[in-house]
Short mmCIF file of C-alpha atoms and ligand atoms in Angstrom, two decimals:
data_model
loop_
_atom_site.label_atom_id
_atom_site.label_comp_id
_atom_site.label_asym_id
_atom_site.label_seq_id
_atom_site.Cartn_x
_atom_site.Cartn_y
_atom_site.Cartn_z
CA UNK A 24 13.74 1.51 -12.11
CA UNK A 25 11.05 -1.00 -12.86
CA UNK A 26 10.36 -2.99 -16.03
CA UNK A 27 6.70 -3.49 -16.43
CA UNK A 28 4.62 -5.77 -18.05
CA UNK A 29 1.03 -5.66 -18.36
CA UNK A 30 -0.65 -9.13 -18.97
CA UNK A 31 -4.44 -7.87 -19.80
CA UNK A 32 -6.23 -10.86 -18.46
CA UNK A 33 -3.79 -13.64 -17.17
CA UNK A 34 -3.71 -16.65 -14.79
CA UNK A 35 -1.54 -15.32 -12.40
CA UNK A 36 0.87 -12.61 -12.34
CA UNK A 37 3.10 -14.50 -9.65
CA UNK A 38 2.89 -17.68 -12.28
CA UNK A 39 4.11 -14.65 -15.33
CA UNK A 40 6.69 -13.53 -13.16
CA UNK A 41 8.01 -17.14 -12.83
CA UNK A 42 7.75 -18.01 -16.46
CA UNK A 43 9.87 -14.57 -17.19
CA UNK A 44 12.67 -16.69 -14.36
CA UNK A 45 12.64 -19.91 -16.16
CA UNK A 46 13.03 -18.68 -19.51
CA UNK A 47 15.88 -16.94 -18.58
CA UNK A 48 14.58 -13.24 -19.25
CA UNK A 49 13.38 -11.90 -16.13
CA UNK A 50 15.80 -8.96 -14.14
CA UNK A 51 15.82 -8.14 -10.31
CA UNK A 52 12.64 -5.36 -9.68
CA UNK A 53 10.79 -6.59 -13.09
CA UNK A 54 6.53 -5.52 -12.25
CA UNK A 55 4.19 -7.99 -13.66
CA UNK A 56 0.74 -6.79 -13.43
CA UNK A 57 -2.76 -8.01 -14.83
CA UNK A 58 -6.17 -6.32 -15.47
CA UNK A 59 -7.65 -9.29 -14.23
CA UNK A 60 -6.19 -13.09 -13.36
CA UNK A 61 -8.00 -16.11 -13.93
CA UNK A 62 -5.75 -18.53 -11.26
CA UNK A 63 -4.89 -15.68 -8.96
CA UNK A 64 -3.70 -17.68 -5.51
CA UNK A 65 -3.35 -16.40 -2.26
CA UNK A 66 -1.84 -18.12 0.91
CA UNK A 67 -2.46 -21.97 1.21
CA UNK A 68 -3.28 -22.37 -2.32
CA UNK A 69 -6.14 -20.30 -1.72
CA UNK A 70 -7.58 -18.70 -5.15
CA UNK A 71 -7.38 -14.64 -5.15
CA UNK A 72 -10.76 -13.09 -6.32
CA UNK A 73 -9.13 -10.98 -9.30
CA UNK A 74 -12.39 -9.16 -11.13
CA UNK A 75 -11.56 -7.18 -14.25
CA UNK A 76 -9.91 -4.12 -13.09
CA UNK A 77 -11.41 -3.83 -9.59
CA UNK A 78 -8.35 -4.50 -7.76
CA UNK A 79 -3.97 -4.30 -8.00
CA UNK A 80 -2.73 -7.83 -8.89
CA UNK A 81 1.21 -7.15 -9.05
CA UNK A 82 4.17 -9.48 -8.58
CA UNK A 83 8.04 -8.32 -8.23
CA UNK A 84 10.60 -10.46 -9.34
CA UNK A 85 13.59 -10.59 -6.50
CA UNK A 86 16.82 -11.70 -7.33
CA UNK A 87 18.57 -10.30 -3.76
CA UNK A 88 22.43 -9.80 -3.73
CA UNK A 89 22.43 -11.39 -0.06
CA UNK A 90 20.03 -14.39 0.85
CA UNK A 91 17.61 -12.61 3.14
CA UNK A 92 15.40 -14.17 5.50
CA UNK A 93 12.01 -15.32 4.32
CA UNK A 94 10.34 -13.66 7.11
CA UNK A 95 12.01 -10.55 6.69
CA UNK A 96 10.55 -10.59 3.07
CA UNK A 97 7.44 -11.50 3.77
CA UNK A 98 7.10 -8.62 6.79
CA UNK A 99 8.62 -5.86 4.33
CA UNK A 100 6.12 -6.98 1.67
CA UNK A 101 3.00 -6.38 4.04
CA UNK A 102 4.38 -3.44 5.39
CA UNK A 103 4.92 -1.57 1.69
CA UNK A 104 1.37 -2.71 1.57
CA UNK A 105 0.05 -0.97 4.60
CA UNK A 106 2.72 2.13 3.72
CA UNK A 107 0.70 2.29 0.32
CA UNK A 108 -2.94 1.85 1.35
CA UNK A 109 -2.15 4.74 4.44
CA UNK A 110 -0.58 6.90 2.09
CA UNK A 111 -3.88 6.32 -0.49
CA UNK A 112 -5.69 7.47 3.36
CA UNK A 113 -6.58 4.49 4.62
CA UNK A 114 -5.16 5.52 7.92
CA UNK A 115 -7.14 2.74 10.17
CA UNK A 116 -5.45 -0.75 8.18
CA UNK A 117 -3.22 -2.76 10.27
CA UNK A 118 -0.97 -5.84 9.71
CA UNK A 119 -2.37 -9.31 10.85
CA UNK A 120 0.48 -11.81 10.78
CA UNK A 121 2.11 -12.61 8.66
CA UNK A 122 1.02 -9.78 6.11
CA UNK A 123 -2.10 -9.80 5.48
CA UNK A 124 -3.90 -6.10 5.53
CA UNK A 125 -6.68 -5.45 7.65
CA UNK A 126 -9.43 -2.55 8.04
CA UNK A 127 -10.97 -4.13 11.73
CA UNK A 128 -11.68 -7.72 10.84
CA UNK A 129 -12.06 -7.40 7.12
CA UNK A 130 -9.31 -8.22 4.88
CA UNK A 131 -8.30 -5.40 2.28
CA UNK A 132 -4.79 -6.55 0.61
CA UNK A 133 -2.57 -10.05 0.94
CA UNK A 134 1.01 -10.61 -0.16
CA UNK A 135 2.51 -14.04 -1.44
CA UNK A 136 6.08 -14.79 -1.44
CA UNK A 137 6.95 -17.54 -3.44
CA UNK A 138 10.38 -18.78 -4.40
CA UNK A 139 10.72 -22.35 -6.64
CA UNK A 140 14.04 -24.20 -6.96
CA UNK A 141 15.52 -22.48 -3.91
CA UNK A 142 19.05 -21.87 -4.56
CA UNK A 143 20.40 -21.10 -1.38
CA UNK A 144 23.31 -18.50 -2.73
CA UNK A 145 21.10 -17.01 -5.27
CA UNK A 146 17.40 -17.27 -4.27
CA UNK A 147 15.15 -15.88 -6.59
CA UNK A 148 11.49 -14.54 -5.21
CA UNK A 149 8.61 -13.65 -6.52
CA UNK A 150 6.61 -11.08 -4.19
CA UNK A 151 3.24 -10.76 -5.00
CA UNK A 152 0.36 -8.17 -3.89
CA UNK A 153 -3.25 -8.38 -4.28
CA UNK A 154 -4.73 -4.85 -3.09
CA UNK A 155 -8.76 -4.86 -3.11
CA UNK A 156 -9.38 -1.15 -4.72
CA UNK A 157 -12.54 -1.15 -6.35
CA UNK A 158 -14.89 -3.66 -5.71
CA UNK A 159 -18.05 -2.88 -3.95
CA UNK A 160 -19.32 -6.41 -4.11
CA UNK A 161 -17.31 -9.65 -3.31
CA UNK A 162 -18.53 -13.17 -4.77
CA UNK A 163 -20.79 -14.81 -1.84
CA UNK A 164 -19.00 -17.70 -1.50
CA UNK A 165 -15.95 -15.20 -0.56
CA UNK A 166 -17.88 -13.25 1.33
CA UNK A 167 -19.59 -16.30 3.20
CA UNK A 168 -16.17 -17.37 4.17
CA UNK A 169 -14.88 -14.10 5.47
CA UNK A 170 -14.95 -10.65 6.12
CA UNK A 171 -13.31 -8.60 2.95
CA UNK A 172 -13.42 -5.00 1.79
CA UNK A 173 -12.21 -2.57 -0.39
CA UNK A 174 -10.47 0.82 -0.57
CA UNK A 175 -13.60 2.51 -2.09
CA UNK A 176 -15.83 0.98 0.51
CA UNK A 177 -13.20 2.63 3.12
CA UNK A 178 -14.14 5.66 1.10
CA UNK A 179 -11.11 5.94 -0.23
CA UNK A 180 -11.32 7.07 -3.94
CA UNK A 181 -7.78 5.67 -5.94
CA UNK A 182 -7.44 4.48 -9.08
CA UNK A 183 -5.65 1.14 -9.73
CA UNK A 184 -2.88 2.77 -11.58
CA UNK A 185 -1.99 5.40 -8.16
CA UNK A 186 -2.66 2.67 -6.07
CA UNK A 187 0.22 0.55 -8.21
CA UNK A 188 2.49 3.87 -8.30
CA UNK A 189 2.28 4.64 -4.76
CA UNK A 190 2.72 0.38 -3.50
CA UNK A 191 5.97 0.09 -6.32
CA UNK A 192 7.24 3.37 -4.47
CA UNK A 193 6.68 1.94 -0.24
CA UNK A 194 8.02 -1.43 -1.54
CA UNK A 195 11.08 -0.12 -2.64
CA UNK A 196 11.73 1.92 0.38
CA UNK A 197 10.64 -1.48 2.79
CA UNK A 198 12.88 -4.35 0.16
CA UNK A 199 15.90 -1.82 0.95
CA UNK A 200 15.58 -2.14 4.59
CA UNK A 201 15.31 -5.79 4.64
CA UNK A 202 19.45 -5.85 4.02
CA UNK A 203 20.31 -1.94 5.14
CA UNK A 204 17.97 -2.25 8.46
CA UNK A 205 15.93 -5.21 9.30
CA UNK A 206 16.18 -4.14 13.12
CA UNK A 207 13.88 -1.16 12.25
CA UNK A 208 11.58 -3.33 9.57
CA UNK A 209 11.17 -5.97 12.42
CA UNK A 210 10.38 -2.41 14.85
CA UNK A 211 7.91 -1.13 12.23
CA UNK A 212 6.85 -4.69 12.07
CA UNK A 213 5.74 -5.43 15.44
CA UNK A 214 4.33 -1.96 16.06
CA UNK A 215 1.97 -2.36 12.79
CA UNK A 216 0.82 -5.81 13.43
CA UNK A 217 0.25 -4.45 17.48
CA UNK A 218 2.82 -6.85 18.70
CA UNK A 219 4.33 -4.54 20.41
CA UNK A 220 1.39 -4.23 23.16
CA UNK A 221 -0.22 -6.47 25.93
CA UNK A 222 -0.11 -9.96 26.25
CA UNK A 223 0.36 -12.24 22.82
CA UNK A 224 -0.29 -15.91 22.30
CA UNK A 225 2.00 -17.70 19.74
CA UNK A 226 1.21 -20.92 18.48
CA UNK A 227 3.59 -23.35 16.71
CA UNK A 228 2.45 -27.38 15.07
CA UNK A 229 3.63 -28.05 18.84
CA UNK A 230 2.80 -25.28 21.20
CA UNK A 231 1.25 -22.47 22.30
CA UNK A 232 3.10 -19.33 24.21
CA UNK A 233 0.90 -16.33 25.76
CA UNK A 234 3.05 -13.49 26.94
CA UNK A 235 4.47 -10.20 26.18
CA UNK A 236 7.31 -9.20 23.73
CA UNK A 237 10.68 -9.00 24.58
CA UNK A 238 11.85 -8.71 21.13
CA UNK A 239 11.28 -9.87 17.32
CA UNK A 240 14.40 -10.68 15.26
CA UNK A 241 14.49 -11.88 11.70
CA UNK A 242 17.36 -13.38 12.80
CA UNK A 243 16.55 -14.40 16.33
CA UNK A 244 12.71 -15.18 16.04
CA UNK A 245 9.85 -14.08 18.42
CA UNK A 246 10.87 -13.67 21.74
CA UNK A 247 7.91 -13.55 24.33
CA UNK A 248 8.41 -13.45 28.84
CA UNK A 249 5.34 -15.97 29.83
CA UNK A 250 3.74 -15.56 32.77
CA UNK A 251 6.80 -17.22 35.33
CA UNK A 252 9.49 -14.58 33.83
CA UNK A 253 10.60 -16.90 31.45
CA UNK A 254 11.62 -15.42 27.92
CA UNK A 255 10.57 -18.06 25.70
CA UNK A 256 12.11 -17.78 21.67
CA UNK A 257 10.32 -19.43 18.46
CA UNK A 258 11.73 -19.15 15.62
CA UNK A 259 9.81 -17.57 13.25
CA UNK A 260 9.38 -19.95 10.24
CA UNK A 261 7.68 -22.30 12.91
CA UNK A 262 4.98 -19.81 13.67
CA UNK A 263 1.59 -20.25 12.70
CA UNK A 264 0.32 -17.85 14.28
CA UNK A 265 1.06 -14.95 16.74
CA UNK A 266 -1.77 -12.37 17.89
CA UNK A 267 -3.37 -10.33 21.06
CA UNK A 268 -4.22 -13.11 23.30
CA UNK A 269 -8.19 -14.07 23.74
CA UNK A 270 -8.32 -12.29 27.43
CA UNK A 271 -6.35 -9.29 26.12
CA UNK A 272 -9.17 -8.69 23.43
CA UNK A 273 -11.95 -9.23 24.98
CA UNK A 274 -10.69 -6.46 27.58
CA UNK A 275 -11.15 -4.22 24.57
CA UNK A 276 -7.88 -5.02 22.48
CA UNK A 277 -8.44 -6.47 19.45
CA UNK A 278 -6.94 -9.86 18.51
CA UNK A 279 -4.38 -10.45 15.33
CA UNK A 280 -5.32 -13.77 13.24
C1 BTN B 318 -3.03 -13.83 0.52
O1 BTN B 318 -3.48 -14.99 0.59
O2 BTN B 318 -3.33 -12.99 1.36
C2 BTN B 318 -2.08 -13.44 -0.58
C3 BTN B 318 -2.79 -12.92 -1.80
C4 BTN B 318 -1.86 -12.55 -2.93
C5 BTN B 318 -2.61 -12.24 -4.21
C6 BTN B 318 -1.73 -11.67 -5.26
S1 BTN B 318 -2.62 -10.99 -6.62
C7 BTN B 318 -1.14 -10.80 -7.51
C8 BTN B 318 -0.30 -12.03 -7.26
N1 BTN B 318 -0.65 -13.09 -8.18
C9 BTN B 318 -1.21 -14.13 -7.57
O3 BTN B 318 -1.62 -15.18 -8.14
N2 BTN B 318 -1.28 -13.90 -6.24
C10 BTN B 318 -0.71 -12.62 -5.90
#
């Protein structure tokens, strides 16, 4: 069962979440959502375009038993994503790493994990989920800088409020897995993000690996054969990026950014 708080119009429902930490109030699975934020952020301190009831801006405070891996949070996060917009019938989104959720090469929903004053026996997240449901117009300078889209523009007709019911219900059922079966999440994982098939490239701050998968591990990292037979394994916090290599999509595949 979920608390929930509503914040009308707030900065950021990741920065509520956190404030509900630090004062000492906030329980494991509390829902912080906002009508609209002022200082939504996305990935790499990026803002998150959060109109007045147009999209889901939600955050889920995470207080897990056992330390989990980061990745595994951050794949079971964009998985309950793509779990909720399919189930809304949005059956053509995929995952591009890490989590963001794609309809082709337009982004639909993003997830930030955040976690301040890591305590490494008792880590405490914040998960947060920015679903585009409404909007039939994006600000230009958004729009100018990439391609973005919404559930009604997939013709998909939900509400913000099922949207938030059905994405509270998938996260649930993907935040359990992370500690009763991350071998399946990290399955699901690479099959939704199309890991799974042809040739990948993975890049790292010091290299870049094309080949195919031999397995991905939350606890073991990426592990890809390159071309000499080699299995090669990164670990996945050093990723920056993994997707279908260049010659693999132009033959027709499509690449994952
Ligand atoms: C991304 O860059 O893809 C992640 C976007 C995450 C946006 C959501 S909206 C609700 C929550 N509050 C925030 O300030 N960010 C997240």
């Amino acid at each position: 069962m979920h608390r929930r708080f509503h914040h009308g119009v707030t900065d950021s429902t990741n920065e509520r979440a956190f404030a509900a930490i630090e004062s000492g109030v906030a329980r494991h699975g509390d829902l912080h959502v906002a009508h609209a934020q002022t200082a939504g952020r996305g990935r790499f301190g990026r803002p998150w375009h959060s109109a007045p009831g147009s999209g889901l801006y939600a955050s889920v405070v995470l207080f897990p038993a056992t330390p989990p891996r980061p990745a595994a949070l951050t794949a079971a996060g964009g998985l309950a994503v793509l779990d909720a917009v399919r189930a809304l019938g949005l059956a053509a989104a995929r995952l591009a790493w890490p989590n963001d959720v794609m309809v082709g090469d337009a982004k639909l929903a993003g997830v930030l994990v955040e976690a301040r004053g890591l305590d490494p026996v008792r880590p405490r997240y914040v998960l947060g989920v920015g679903i585009n449901v409404a909007q039939r117009r994006f600000p230009d300078e958004l729009a100018a800088e990439r391609s973005v889209t919404s559930l009604v523009l997939q013709r998909v007709t939900a509400s913000v409020p099922e949207a938030e019911r059905v994405l509270v219900d998938r996260l649930d059922a993907r935040l359990a897995q992370v500690a009763a079966d991350p071998e399946r999440l990290a399955r699901d994982y690479a099959e939704a993000a199309g890991l799974d098939r042809g040739r990948l490239c993975a890049r790292t701050a010091d290299e870049e690996i094309t080949g195919e998968l031999v397995a991905l591990s939350f606890e073991e990292g990426l592990t890809l054969r390159d071309a000499s037979g080699r299995p090669r394994r990164i670990v996945l916090e050093l990723l920056r990026s993994v997707g279908r290599s260049p010659r693999d999509a132009s033959a027709g595949g499509r690449p994952i950014r």
